[in-house]
Tab-separated table of C-alpha atoms and ligand atoms in Angstrom:
chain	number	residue	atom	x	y	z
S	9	UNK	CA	-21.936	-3.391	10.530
S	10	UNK	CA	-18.778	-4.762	8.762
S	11	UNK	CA	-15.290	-4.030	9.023
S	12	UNK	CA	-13.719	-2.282	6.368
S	13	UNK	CA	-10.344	-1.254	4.936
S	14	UNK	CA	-10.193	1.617	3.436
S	15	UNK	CA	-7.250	3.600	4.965
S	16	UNK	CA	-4.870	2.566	7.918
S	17	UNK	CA	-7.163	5.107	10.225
S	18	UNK	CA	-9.325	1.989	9.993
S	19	UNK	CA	-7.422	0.030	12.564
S	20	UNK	CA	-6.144	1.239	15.823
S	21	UNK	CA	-2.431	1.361	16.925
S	22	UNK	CA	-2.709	-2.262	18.980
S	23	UNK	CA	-4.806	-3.860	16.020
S	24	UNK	CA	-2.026	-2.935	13.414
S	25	UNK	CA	0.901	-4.202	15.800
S	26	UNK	CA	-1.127	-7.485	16.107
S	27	UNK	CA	-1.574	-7.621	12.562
S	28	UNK	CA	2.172	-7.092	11.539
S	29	UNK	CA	2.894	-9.573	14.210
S	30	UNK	CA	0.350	-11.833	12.606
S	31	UNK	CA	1.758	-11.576	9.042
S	32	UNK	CA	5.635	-12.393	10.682
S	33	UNK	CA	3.582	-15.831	12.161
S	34	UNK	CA	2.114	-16.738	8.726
S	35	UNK	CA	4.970	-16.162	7.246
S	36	UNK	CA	7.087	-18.429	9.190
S	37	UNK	CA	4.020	-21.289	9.173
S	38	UNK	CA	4.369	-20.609	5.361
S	39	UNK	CA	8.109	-20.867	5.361
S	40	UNK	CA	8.237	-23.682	7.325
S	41	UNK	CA	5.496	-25.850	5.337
S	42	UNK	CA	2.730	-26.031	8.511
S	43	UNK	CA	0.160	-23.165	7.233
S	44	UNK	CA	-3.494	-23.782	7.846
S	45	UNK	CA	-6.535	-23.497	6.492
S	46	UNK	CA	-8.023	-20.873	8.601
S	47	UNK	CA	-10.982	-19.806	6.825
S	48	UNK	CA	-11.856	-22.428	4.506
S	49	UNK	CA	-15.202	-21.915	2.278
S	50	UNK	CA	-14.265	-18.271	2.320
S	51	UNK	CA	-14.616	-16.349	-1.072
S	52	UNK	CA	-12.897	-12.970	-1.727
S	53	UNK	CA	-13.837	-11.048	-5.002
S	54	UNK	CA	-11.421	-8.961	-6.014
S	55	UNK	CA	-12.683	-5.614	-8.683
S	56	UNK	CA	-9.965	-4.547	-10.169
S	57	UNK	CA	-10.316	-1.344	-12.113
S	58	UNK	CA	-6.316	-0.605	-12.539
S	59	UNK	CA	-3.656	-3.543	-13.464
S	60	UNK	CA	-1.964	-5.207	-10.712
S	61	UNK	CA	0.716	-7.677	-10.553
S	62	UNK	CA	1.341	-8.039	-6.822
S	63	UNK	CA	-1.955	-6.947	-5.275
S	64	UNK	CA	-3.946	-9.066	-7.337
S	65	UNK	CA	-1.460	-12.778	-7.077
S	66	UNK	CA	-1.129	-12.094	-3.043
S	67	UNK	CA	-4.779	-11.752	-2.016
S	68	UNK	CA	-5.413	-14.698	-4.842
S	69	UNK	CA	-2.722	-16.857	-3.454
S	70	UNK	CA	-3.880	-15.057	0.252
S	71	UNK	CA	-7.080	-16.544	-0.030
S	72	UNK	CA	-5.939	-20.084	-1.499
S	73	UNK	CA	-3.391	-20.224	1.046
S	74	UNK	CA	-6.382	-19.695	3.960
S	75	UNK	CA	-8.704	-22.332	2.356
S	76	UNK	CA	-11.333	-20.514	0.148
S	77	UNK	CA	-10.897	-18.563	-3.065
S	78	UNK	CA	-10.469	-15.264	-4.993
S	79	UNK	CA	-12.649	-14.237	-7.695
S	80	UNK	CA	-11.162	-11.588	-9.987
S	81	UNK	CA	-13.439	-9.280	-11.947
S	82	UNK	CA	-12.811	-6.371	-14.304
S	83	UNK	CA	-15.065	-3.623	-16.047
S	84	UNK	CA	-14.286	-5.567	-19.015
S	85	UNK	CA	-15.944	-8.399	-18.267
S	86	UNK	CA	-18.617	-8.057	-15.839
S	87	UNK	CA	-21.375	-5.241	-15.293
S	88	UNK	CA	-19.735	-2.603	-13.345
S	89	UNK	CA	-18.044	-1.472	-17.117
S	90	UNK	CA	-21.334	-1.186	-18.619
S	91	UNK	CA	-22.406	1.569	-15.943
S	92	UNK	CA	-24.025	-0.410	-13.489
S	93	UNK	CA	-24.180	1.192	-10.069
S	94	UNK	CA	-21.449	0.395	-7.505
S	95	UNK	CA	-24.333	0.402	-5.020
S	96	UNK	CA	-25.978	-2.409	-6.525
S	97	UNK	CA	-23.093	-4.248	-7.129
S	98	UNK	CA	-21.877	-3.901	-2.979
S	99	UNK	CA	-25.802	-5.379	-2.647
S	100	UNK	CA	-25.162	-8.250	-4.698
S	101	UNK	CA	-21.674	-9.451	-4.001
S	102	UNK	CA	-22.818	-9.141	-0.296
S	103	UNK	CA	-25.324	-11.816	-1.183
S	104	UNK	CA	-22.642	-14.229	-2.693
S	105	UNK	CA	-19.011	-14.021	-1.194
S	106	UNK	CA	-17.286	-12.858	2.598
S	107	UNK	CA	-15.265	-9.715	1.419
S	108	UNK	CA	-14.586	-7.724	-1.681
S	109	UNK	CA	-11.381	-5.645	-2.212
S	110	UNK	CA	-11.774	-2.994	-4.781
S	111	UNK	CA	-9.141	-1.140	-6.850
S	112	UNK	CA	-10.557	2.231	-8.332
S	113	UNK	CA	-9.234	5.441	-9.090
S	114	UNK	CA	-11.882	8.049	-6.945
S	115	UNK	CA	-11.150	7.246	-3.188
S	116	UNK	CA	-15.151	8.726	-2.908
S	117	UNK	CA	-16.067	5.313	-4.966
S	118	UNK	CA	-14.594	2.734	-2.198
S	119	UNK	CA	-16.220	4.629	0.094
S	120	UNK	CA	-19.350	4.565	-1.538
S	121	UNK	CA	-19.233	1.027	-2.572
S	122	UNK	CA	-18.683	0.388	1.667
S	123	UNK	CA	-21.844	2.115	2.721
S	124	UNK	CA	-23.982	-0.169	0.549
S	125	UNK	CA	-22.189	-3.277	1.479
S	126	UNK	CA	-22.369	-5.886	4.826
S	127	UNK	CA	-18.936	-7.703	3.994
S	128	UNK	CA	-15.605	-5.700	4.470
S	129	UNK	CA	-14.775	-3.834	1.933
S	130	UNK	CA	-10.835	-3.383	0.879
S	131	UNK	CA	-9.092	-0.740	-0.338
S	132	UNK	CA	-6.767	-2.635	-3.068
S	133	UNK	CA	-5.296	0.997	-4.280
S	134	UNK	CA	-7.116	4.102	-5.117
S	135	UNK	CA	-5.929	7.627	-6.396
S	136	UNK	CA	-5.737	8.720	-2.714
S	137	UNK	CA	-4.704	5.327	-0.754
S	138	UNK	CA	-2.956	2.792	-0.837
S	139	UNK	CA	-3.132	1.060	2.547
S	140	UNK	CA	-2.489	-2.340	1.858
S	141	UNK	CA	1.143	-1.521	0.659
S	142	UNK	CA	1.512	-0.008	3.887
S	143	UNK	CA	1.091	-3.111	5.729
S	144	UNK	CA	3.902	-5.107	4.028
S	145	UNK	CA	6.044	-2.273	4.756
S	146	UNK	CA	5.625	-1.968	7.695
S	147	UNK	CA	5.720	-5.914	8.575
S	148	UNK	CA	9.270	-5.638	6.283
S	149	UNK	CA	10.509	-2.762	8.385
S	150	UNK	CA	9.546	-4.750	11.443
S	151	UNK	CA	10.858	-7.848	11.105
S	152	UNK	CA	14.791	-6.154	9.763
S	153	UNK	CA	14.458	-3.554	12.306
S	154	UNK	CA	12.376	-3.829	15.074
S	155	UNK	CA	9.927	-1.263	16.252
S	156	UNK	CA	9.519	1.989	13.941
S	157	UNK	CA	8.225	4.422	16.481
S	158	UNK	CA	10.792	7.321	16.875
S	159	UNK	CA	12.670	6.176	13.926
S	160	UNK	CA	12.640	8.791	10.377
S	161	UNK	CA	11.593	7.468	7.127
S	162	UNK	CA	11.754	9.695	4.205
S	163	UNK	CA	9.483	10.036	1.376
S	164	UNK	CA	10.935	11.511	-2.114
S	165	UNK	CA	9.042	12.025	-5.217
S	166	UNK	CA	5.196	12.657	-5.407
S	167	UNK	CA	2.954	13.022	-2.789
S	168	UNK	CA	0.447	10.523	-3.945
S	169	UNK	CA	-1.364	7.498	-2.777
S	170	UNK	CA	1.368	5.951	-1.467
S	171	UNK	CA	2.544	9.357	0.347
S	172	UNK	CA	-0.749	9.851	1.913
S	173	UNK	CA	-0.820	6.079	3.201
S	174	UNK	CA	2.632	6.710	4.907
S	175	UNK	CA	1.225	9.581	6.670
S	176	UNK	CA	-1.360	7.140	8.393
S	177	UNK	CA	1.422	5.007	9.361
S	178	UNK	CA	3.699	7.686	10.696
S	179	UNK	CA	0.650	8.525	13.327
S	180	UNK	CA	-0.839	5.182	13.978
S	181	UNK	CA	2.885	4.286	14.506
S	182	UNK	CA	4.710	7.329	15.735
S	183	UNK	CA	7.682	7.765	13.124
S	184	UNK	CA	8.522	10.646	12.279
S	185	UNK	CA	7.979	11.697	8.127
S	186	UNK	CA	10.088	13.889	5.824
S	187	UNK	CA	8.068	14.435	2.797
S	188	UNK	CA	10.358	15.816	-0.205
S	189	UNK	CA	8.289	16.515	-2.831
S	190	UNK	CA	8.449	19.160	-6.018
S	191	UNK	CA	5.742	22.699	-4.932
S	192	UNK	CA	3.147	21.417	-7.367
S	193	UNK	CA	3.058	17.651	-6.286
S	194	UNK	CA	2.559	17.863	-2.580
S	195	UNK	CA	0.441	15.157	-0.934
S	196	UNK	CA	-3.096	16.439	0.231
S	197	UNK	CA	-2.610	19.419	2.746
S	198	UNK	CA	-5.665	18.026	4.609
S	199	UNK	CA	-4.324	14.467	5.302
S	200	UNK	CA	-0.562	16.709	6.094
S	201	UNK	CA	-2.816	18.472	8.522
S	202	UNK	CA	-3.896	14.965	10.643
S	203	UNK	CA	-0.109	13.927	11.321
S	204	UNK	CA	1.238	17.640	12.465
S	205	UNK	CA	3.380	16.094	14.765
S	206	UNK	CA	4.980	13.127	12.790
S	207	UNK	CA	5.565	14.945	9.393
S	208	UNK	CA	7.775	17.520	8.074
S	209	UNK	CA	6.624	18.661	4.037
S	210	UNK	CA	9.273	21.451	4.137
S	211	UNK	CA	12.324	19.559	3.069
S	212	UNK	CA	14.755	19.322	0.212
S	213	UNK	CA	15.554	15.791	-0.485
S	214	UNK	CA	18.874	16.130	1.274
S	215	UNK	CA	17.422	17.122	4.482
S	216	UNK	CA	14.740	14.636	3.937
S	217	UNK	CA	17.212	11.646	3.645
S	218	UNK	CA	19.090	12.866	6.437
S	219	UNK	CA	19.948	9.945	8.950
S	220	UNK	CA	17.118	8.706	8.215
S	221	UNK	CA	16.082	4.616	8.992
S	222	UNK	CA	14.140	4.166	5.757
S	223	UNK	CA	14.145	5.862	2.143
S	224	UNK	CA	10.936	5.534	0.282
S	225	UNK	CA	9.451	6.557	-3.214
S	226	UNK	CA	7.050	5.467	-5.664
S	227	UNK	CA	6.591	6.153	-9.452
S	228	UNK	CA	6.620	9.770	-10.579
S	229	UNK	CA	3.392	9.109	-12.803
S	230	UNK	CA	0.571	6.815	-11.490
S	231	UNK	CA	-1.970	5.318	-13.068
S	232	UNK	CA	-4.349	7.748	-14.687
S	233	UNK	CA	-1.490	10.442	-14.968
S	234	UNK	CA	0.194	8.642	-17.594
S	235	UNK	CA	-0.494	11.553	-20.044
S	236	UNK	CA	1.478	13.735	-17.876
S	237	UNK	CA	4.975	11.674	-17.417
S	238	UNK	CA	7.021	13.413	-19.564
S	239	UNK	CA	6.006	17.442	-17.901
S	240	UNK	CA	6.663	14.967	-14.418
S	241	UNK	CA	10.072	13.621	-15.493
S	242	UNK	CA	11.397	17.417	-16.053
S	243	UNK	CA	9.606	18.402	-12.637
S	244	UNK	CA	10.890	15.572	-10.603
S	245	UNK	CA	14.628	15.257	-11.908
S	246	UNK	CA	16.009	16.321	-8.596
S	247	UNK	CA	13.856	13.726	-6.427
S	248	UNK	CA	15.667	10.878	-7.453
S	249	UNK	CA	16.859	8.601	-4.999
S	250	UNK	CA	20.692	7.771	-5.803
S	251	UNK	CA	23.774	6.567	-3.998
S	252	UNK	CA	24.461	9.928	-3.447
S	253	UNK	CA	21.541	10.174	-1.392
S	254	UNK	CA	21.606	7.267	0.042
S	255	UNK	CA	24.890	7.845	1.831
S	256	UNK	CA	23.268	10.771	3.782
S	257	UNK	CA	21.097	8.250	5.084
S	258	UNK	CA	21.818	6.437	8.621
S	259	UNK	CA	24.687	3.265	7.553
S	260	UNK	CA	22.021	0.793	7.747
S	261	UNK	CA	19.201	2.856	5.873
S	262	UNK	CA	16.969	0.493	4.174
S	263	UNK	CA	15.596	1.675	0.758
S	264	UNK	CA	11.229	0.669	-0.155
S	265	UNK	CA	9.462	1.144	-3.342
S	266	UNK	CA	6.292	-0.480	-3.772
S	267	UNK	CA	6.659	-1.628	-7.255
S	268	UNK	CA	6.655	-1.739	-10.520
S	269	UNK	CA	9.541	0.645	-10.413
S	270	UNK	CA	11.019	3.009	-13.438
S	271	UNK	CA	14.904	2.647	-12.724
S	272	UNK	CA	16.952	5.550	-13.323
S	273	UNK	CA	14.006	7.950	-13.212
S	274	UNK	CA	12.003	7.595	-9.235
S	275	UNK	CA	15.166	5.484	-8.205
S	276	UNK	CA	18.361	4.464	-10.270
S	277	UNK	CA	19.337	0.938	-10.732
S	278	UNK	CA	22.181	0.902	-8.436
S	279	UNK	CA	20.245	1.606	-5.152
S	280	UNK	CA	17.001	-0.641	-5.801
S	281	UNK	CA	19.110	-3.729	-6.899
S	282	UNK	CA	21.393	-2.705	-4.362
S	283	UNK	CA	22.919	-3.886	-0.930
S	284	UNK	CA	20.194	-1.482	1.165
S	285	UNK	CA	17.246	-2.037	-1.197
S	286	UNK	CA	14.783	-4.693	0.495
S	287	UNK	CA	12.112	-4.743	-2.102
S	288	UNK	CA	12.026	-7.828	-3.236
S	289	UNK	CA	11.105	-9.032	0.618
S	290	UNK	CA	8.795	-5.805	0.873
S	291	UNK	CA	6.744	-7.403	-2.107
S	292	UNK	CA	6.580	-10.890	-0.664
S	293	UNK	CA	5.414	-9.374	2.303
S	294	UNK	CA	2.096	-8.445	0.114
S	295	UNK	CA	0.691	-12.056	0.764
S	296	UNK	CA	1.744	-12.200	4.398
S	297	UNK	CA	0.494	-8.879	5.560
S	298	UNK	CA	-2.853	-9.366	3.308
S	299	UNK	CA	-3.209	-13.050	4.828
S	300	UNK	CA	-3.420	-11.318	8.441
S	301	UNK	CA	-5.811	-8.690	7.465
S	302	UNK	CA	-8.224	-11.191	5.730
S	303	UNK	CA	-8.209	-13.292	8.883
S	304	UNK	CA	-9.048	-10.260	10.944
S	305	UNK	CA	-11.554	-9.257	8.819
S	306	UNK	CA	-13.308	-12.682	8.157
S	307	UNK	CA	-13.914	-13.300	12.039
H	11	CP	N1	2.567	-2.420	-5.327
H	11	CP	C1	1.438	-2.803	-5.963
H	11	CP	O1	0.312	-2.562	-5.503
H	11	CP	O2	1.655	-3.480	-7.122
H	11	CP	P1	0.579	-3.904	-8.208
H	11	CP	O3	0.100	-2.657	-8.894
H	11	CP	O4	1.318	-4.823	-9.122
H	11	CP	O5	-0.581	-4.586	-7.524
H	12	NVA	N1	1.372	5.296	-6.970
H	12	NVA	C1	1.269	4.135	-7.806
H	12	NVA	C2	1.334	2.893	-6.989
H	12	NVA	C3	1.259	1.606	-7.774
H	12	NVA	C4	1.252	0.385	-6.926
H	12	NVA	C5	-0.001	4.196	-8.621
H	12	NVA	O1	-1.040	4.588	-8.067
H	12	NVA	O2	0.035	3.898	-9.802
């Protein structure tokens, strides 16, 4: 049976430690001009069903970088967009390459397309995950801070895919989570319900942000809610992170957004291109982190 990636739950506590620690190696080999080809011949396709920016040039440059090659596909252009099954493509691509990551919109698709498939199977961002964002964070927060267990990060905005993914963290990893998030936009009370001792839903964003180690958000809209950005920007108005905010936080806060980012809507301009904000490393981190989990999933 492979290995897949579908959420964080997917690897234990040790095997995400290793792989953060992995991602700080690579990066330094990388850094330092002395990477190697450890899985040469490999081939990676990569479904995208969303647009991408980062996700798409890290695990392309990832699997470059490791001695094989990435093969992007879109409904466009290949077969999946003309209705065929996502079971008969996982039986195919099995046939051809090592791994597939997949970026869809129903989480219920990525795990369908794993049960029909013998290569790992990534989860490169769906409407309820996004776990591979998680790992650069956490390798960022890592390597400026040390260990995150017992340390509060705060989440402000929607409780989306990004949300949900932080809740995996915040139990595979022991933080502790204050969610801030408009009634109506609440992550899923289900995955709340697996972290009840890591994560606090009931806050205002001041409370949230409250000495906290780490202030995250995300877009107020993601893709597929586009329609509904302008009812979101009334609705989310006081979930902004500011400077205001920010100086609630501990003195050496660090501020994460995955990216792209709306300035002065999720986050104004002043905190993301500001002295805290470390998401231009956070992003980089994308090909580290994804190097790491491609070598621990091509054994
Ligand atoms: N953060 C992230 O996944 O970015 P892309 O949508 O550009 O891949
Ligand atoms: N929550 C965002 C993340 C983008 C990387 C979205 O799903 O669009």
């Amino acid at each position: 049976m492979a290995r897949h990636f579908l959420t964080l739950n997917d690897l234990d506590a040790a095997e995400l430690q290793a792989l953060i620690e992995r991602a700080c190696e690579l990066k330094k080999e990388f850094q330092e001009k002395r990477m190697l080809q450890t899985r040469p011949g490999m081939v990676l396709a990569m479904i995208f069903e969303k647009s991408s920016t980062r996700t798409r040039v890290s695990f392309e440059t990832a699997m470059a970088q490791l001695g094989g090659h990435g093969i992007f596909l879109s409904p466009v252009d290949s077969q999946l967009g003309r209705g065929e099954p996502v079971e008969d493509t996982a039986r195919v691509l099995a046939k051809m390459v090592n791994c597939v990551m997949l970026r869809t919109f129903e989480h219920e698709k990525l795990e369908r397309y794993a049960e029909y498939s013998d290569i790992p199977v990534i989860n490169g961002l769906s409407d309820t995950y996004h776990p591979c964002q998680l790992l650069a964070d956490m390798q960022t927060f890592y390597e400026m801070r040390g260990d995150i267990s017992g340390k509060k990060v705060a989440w402000l905005g929607d409780g989306n895919n990004m949300c949900h993914s932080y809740i995996n963290a915040a139990k595979i990893l022991n933080f502790d989570l204050s969610i801030a998030c408009p009634a109506n936009y609440q992550p899923d009370a289900e995955i709340v319900a697996s972290a009840p001792q890591n994560v606090n839903t009931a806050c205002e964003p001041h409370e949230a942000v409250a000495d906290a180690d780490l202030i995250v958000t995300d877009v107020w809209a993601s893709m597929g809610q586009e329609q509904e950005t302008e009812e979101r920007l009334k609705v989310f108005k006081g979930f902004q992170v500011n400077s205001d905010l920010m100086k609630l936080a501990a003195d050496d806060a660090l501020f994460m957004h995955c990216l792209p980012a709306h300035r002065g809507e999720e986050v104004t301009a002043d905190v993301i291109d500001g002295a805290q904000s470390v998401v231009w490393e956070e992003a980089g981190n994308r090909l580290h982190s994804q190097k790491a989990l491609l070598e621990f999933l091509l054994q």
